mmCIF file of C-alpha atoms in Angstrom:
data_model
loop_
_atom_site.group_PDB
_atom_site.id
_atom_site.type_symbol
_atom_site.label_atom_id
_atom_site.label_comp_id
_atom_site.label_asym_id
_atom_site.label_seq_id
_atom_site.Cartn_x
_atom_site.Cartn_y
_atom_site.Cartn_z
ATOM 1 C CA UNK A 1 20.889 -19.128 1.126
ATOM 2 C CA UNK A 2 21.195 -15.741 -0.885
ATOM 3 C CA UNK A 3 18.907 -15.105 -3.797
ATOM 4 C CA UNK A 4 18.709 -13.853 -7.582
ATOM 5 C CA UNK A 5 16.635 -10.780 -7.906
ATOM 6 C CA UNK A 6 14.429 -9.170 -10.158
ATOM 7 C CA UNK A 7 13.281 -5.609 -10.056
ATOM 8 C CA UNK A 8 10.496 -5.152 -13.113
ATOM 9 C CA UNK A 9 10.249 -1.518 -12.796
ATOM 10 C CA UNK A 10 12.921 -0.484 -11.136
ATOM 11 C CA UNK A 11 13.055 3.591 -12.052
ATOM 12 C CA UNK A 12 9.735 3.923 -10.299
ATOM 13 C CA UNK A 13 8.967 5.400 -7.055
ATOM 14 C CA UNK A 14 8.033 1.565 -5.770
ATOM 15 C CA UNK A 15 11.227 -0.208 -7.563
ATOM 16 C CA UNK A 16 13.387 2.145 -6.061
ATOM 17 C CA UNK A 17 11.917 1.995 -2.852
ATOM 18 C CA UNK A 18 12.174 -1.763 -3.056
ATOM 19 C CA UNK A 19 16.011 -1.448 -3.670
ATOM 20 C CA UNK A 20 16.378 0.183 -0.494
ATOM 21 C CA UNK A 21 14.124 -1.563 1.186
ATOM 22 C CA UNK A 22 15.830 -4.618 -0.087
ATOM 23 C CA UNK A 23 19.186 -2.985 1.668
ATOM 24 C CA UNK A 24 18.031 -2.080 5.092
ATOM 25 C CA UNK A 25 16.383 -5.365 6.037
ATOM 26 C CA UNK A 26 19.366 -7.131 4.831
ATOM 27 C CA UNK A 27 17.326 -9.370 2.351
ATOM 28 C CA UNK A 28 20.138 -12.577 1.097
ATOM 29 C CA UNK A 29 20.677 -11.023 -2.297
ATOM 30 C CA UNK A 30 23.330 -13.227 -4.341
ATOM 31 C CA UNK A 31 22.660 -10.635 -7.469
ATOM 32 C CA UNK A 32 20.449 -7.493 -8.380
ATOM 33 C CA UNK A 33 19.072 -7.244 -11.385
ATOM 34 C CA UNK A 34 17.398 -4.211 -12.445
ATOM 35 C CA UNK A 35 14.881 -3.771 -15.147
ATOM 36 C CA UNK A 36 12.437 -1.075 -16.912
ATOM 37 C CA UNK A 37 11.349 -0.064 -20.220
ATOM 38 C CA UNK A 38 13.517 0.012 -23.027
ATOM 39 C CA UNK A 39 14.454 3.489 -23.046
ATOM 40 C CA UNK A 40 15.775 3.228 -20.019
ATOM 41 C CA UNK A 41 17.433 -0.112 -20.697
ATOM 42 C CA UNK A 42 21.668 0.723 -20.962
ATOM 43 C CA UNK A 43 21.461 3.510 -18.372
ATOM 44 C CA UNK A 44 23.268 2.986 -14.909
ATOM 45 C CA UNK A 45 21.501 3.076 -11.404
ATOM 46 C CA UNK A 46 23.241 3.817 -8.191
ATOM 47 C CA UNK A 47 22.158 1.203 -5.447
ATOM 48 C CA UNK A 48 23.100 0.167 -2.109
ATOM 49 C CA UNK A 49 24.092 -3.294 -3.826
ATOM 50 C CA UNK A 50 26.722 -0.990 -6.495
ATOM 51 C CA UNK A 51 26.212 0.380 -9.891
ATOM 52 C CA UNK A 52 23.787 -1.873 -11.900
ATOM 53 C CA UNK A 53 22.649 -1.389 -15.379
ATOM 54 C CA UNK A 54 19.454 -1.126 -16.601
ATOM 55 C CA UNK A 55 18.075 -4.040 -18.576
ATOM 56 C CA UNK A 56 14.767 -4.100 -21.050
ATOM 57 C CA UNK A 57 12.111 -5.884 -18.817
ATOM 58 C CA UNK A 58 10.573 -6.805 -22.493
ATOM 59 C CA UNK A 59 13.630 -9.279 -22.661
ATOM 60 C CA UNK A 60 14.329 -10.105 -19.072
ATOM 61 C CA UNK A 61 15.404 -13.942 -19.012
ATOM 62 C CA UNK A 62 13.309 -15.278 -15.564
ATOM 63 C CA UNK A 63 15.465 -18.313 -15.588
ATOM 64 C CA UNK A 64 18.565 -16.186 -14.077
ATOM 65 C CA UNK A 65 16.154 -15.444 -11.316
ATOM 66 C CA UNK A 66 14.666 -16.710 -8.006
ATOM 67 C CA UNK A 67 12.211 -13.815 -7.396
ATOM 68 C CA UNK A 68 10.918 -11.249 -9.540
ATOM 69 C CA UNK A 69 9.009 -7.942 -7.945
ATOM 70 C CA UNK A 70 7.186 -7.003 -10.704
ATOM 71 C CA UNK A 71 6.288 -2.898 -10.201
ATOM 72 C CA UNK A 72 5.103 -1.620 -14.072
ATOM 73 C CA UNK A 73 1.413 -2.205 -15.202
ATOM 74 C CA UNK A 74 -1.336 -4.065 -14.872
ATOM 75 C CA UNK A 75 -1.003 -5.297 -18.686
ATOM 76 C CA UNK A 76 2.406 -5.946 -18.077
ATOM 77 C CA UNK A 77 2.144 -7.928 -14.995
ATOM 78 C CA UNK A 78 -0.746 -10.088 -17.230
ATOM 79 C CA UNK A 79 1.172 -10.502 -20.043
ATOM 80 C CA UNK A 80 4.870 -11.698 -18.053
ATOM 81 C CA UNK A 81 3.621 -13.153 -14.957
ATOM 82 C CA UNK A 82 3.557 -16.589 -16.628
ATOM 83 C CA UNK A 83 6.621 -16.363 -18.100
ATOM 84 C CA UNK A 84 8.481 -16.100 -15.162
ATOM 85 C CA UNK A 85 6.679 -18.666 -13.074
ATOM 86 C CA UNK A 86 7.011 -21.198 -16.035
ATOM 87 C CA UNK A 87 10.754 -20.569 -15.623
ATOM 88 C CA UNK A 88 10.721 -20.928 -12.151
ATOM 89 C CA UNK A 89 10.728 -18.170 -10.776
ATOM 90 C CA UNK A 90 8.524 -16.198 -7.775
ATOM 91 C CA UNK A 91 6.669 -13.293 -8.703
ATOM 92 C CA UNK A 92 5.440 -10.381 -5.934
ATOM 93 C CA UNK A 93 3.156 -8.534 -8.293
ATOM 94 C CA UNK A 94 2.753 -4.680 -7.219
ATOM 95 C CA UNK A 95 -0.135 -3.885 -9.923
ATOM 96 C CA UNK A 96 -4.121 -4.848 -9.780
ATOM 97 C CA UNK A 97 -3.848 -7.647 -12.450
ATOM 98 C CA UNK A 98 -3.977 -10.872 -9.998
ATOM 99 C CA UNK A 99 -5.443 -9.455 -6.971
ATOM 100 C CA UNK A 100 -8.849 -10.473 -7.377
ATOM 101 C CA UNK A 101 -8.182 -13.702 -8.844
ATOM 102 C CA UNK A 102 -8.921 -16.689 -6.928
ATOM 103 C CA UNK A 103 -6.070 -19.081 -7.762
ATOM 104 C CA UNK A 104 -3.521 -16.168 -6.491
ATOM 105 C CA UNK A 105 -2.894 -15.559 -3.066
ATOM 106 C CA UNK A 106 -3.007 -11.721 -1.601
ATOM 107 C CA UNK A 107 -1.036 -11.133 1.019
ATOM 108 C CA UNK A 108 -0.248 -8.884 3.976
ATOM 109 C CA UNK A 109 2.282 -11.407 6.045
ATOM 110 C CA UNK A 110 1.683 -10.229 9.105
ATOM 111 C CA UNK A 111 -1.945 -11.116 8.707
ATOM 112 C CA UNK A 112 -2.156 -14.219 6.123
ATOM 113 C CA UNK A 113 1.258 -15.473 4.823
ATOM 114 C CA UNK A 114 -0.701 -18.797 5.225
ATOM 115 C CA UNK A 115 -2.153 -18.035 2.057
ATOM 116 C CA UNK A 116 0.905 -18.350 0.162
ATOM 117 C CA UNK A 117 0.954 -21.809 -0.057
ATOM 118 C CA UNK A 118 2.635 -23.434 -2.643
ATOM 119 C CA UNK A 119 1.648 -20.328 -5.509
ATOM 120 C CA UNK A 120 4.687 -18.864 -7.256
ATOM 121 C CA UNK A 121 2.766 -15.640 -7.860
ATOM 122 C CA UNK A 122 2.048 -13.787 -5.166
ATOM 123 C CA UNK A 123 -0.025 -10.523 -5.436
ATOM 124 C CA UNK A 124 0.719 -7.242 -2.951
ATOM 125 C CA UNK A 125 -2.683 -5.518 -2.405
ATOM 126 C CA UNK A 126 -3.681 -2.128 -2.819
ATOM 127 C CA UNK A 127 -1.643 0.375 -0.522
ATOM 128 C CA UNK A 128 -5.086 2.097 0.942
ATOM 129 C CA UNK A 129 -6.342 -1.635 2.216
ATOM 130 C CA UNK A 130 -2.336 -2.827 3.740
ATOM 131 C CA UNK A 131 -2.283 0.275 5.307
ATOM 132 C CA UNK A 132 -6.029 0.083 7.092
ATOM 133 C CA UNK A 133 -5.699 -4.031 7.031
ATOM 134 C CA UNK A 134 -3.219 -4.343 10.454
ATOM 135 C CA UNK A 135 -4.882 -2.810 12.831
ATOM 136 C CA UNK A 136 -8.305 -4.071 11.190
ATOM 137 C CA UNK A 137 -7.149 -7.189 11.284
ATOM 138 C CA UNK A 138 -6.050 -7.304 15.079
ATOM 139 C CA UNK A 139 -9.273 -5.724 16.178
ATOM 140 C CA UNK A 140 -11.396 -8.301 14.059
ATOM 141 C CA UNK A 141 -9.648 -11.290 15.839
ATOM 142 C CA UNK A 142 -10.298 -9.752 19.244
ATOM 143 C CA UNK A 143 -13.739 -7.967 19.027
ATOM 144 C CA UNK A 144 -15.385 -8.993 15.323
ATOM 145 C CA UNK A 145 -16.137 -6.769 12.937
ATOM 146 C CA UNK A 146 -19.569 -6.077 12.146
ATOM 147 C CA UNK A 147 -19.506 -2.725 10.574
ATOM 148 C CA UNK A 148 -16.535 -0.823 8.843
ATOM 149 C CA UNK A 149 -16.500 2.795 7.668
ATOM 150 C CA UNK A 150 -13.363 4.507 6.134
ATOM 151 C CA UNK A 151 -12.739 7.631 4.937
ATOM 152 C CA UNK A 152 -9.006 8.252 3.117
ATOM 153 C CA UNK A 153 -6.869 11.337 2.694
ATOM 154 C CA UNK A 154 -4.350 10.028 0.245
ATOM 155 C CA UNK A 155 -1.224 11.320 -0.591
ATOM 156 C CA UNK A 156 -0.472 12.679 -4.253
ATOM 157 C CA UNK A 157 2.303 9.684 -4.515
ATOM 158 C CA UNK A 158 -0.405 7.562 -4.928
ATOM 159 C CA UNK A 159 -0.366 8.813 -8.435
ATOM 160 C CA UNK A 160 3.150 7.802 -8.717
ATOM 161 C CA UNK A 161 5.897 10.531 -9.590
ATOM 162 C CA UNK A 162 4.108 12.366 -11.901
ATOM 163 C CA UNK A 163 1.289 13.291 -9.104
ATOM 164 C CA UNK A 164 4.163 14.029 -6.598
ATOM 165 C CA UNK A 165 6.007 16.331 -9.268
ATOM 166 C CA UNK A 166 2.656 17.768 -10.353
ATOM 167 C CA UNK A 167 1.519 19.134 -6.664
ATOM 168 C CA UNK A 168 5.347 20.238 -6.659
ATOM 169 C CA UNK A 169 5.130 22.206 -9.950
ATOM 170 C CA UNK A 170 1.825 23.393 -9.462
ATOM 171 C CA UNK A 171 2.550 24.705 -6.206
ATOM 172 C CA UNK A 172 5.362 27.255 -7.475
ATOM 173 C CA UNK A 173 3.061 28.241 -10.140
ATOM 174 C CA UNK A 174 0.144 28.942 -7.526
ATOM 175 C CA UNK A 175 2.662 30.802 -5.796
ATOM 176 C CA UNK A 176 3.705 33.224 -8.602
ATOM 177 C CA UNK A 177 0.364 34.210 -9.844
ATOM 178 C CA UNK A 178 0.722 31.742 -13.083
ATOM 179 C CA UNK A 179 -1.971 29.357 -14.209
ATOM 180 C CA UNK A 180 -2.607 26.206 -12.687
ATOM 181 C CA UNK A 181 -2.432 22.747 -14.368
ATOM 182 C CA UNK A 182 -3.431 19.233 -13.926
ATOM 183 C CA UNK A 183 -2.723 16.176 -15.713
ATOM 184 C CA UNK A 184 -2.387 13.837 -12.983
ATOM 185 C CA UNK A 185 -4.989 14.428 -11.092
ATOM 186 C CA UNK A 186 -8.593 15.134 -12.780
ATOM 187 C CA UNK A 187 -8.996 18.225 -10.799
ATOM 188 C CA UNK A 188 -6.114 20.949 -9.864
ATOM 189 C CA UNK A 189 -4.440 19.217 -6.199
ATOM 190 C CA UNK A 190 -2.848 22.099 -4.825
ATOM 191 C CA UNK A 191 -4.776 23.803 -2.173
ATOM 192 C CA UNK A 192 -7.288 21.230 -3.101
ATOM 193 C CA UNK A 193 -9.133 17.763 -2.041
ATOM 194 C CA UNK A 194 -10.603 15.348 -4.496
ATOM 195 C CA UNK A 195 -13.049 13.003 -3.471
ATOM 196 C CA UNK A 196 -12.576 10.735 -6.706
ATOM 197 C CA UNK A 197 -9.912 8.223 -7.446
ATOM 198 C CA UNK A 198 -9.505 5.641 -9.758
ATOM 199 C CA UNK A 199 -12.948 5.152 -12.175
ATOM 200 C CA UNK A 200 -16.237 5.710 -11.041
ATOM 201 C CA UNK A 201 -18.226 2.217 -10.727
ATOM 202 C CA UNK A 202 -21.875 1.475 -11.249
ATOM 203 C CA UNK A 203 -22.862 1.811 -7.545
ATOM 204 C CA UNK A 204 -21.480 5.251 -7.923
ATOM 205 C CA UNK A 205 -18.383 4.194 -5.459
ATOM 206 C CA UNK A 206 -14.904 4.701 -7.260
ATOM 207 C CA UNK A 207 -12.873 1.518 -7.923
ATOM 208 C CA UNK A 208 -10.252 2.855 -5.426
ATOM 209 C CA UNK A 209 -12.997 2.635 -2.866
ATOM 210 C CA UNK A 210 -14.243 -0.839 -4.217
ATOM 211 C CA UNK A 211 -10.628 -1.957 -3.908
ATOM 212 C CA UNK A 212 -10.673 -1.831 -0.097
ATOM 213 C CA UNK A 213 -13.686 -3.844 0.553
ATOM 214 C CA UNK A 214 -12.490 -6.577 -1.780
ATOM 215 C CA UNK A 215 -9.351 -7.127 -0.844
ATOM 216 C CA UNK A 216 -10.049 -6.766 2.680
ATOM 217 C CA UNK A 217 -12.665 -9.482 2.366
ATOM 218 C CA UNK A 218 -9.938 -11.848 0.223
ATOM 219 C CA UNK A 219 -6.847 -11.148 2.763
ATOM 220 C CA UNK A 220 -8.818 -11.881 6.035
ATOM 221 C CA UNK A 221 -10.787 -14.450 4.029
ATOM 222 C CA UNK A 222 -14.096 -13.117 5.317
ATOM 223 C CA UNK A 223 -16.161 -12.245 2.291
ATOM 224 C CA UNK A 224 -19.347 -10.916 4.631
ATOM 225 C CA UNK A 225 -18.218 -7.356 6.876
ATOM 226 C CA UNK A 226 -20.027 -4.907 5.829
ATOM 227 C CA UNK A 227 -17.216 -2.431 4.360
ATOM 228 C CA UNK A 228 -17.598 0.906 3.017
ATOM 229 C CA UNK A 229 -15.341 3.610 1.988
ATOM 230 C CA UNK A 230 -14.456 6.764 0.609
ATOM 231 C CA UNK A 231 -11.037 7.426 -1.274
ATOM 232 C CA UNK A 232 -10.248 11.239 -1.139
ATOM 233 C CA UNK A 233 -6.623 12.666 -2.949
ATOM 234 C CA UNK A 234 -5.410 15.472 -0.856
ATOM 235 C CA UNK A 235 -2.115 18.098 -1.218
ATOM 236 C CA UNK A 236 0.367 15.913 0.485
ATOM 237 C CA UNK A 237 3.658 14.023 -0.763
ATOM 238 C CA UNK A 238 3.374 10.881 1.426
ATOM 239 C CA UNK A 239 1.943 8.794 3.511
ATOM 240 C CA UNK A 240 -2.191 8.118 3.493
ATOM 241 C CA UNK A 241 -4.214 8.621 6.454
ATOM 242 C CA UNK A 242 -7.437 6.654 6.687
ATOM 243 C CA UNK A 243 -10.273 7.690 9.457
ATOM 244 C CA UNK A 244 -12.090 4.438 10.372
ATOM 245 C CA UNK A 245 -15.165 3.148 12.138
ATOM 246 C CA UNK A 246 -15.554 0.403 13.400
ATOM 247 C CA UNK A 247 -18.748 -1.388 14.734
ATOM 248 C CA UNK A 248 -17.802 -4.608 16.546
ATOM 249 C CA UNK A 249 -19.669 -7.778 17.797
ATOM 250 C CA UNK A 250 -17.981 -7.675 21.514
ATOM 251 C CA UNK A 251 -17.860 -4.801 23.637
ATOM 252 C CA UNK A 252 -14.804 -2.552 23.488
ATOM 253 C CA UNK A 253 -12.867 0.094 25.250
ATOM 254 C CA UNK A 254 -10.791 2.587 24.306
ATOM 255 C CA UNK A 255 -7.944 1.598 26.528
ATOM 256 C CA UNK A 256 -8.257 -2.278 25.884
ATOM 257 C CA UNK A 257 -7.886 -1.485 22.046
ATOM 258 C CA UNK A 258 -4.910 0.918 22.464
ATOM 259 C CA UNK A 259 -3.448 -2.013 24.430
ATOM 260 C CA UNK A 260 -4.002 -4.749 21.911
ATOM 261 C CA UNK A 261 -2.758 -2.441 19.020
ATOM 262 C CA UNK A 262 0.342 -1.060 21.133
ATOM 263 C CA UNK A 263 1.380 -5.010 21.152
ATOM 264 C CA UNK A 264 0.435 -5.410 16.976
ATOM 265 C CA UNK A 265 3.411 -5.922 14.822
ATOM 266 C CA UNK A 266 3.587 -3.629 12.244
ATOM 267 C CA UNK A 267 1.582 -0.811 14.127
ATOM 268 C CA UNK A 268 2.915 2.526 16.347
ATOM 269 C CA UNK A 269 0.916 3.524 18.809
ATOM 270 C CA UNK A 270 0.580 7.257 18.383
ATOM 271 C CA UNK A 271 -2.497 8.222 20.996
ATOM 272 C CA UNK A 272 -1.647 10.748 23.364
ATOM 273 C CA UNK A 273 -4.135 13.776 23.029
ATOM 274 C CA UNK A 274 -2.796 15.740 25.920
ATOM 275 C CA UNK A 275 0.458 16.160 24.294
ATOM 276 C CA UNK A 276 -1.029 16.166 20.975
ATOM 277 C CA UNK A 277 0.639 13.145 19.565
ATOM 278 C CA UNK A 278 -1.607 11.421 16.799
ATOM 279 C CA UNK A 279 -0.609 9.967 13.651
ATOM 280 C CA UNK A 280 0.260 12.010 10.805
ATOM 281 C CA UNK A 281 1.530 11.959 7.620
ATOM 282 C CA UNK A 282 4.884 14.153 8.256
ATOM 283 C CA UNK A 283 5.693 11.922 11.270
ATOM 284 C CA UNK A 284 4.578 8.748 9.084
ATOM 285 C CA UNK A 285 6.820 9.216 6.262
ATOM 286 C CA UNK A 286 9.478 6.717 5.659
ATOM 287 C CA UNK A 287 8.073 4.769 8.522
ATOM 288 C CA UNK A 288 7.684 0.922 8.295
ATOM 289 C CA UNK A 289 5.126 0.718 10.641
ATOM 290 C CA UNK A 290 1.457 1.816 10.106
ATOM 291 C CA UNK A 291 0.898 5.117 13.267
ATOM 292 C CA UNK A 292 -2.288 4.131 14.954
ATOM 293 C CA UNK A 293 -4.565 6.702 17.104
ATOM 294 C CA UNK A 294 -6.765 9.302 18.021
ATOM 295 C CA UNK A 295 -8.609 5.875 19.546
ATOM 296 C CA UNK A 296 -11.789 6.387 21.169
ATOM 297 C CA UNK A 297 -15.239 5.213 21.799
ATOM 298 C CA UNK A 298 -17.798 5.759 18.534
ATOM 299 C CA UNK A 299 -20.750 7.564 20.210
ATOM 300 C CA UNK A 300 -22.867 6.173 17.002
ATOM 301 C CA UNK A 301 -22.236 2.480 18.081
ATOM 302 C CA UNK A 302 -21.090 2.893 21.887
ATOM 303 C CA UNK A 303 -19.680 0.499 24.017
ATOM 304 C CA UNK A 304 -19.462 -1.723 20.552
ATOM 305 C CA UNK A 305 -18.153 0.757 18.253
ATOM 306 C CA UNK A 306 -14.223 2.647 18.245
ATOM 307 C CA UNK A 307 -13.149 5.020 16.110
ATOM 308 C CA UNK A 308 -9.379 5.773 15.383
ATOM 309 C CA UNK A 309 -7.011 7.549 12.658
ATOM 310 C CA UNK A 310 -4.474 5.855 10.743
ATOM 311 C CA UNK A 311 -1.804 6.827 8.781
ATOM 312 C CA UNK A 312 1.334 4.540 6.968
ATOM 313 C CA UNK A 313 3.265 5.541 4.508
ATOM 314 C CA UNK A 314 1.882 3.878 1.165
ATOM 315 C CA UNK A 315 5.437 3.503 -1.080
ATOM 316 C CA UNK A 316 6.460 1.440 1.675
ATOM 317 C CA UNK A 317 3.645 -0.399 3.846
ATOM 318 C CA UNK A 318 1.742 -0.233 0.689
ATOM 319 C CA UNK A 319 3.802 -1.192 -1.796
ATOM 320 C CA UNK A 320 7.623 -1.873 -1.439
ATOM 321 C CA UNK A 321 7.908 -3.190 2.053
ATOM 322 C CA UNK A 322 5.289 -5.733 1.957
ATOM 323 C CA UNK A 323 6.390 -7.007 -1.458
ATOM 324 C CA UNK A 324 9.613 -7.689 0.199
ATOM 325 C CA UNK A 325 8.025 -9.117 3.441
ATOM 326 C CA UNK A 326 6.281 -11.457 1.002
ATOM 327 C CA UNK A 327 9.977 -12.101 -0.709
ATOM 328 C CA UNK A 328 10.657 -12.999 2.887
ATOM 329 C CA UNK A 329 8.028 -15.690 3.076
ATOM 330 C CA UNK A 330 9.495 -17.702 0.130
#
């Protein structure tokens, strides 16, 4: 079968990335149709799939589709989701809006595409938690988690294009003397990290933060590990890196968890300190799989407790190619 799609959003940095992701995994598209606001609507796109012209997602008729990826707003997604799936079609929503909603699945396929069951909306979680939730996940299974500790060192396309051009910009005017700006980003990025993303909750934790322990909790459908985090923005174009610690209920090894992890689908094994190969975000980018290492023993929680660095790049892993993994479900 070949399929009728949707792109809601498709001038973005995640639409487009979904277009090509859409291309090089050779997804059974019967027709593209691509979507975005209405001053965009009219305007042509070059794809891999030919030139296609934009349509008003206000106006989008759901009934010419099988599957819509929905990549604008929260509000949007809220106020369209039902629309399509009344019409009969799939939705693989990129924003917030369903993710912590109990009647709509959340899914990372490699860990839960169980979950889909019957549910014509499907939500994609937040790109920090897909990135950190593979390898998580595998370990969990193995060892049990009883304590998790993450600290992030996000990428300024987390912020979409405007924080990408704005560390771009900024940078040149850094460079020639001229004053430095920030609208992106509440603080000036370049040469700069901000531990603060997202709004500020009442336990004093940021709801980017927050976002990690719930979802992790709702995709491995275990509402109890202890999960905390920290969610710093830091002068790079792509790709998030996450250091984790992990705290586990068996005893484990270094070299039994680089062994698990080198046999994980959807992770790189990147641990080889003598040669100084670890993951990072330049080797990362553009990557479908998540770069796992820097693996060793925690000397906080010893012979139960591992430590490692992550890093996957967070348009794709965290956005675009699990949306269309999920599209792969269906």
């Amino acid at each position: 079968m070949s399929y009728k799609i949707g792109i809601m959003g498709a001038t973005g940095a995640v639409g487009r990335e979904i277009i090509e992701v859409l291309s090089n995994r050779k997804f059974p598209v019967e027709e593209l149709k691509l979507y975005a606001s209405h001053r965009s609507a009219g305007k042509v796109m070059e794809t891999p799939f030919g030139k296609i012209t934009i349509e008003d997602a206000d106006t989008a008729d759901y009934s010419e589709l099988d599957i819509a990826f929905f990549a604008i707003s929260g509000s949007w997604s809220k106020a369209n989701a039902k629309k399509a799936t009344d019409a009969g079609c799939y939705v693989v929503d990129n924003s917030s809006a369903y993710r912590y909603d109990d009647n709509v699945p959340l899914i990372v396929p490699e860990i839960n595409a169980h979950a889909i069951g019957d549910s014509k909306l499907i939500a994609n979680p937040n790109c920090t938690t897909a990135i950190a939730a593979i390898p998580l996940y595998a370990l969990h299974k193995e060892y049990g988690l009883k304590k998790v500790i993450i600290s992030t060192y996000q990428a300024t396309s987390g912020a979409g294009a405007a924080g990408m051009n704005e560390l771009i910009n900024e940078t040149k005017n850094y460079l020639e003397d001229k004053k430095v700006n920030h609208q992106a980003f509440v603080h000036p990025i370049v040469f700069n990290a901000i531990p603060h993303i997202d709004s500020f909750q009442e336990n004093d934790y940021t709801r980017e933060e927050m976002k990690v322990v719930w979802e992790t909790h709702k995709i491995f459908e275990e509402p109890d590990i202890p999960i905390s985090c920290t969610c710093v923005r830091i002068p790079t174009l792509r790709v998030h890196g996450e250091s984790i610690v992990i705290e586990t209920e068996k005893p484990i090894s270094p070299a039994d968890a680089k062994k698990l992890l080198a046999s994980v689908e959807g992770v790189e094994l990147k641990d080889d300190i003598e040669n100084n190969v670890y993951p990072m975000p330049l080797t990362a980018t553009q990557k479908y799989d998540v770069e796992v290492g820097r693996i060793r023993q925690n000397i906080v929680f010893g012979d139960h407790g591992l430590e490692f660095f992550v890093c996957g790049d967070q348009i794709l892993k965290g956005a675009a190619l699990n949306a269309v993994q999920i599209a792969e479900q269906l």
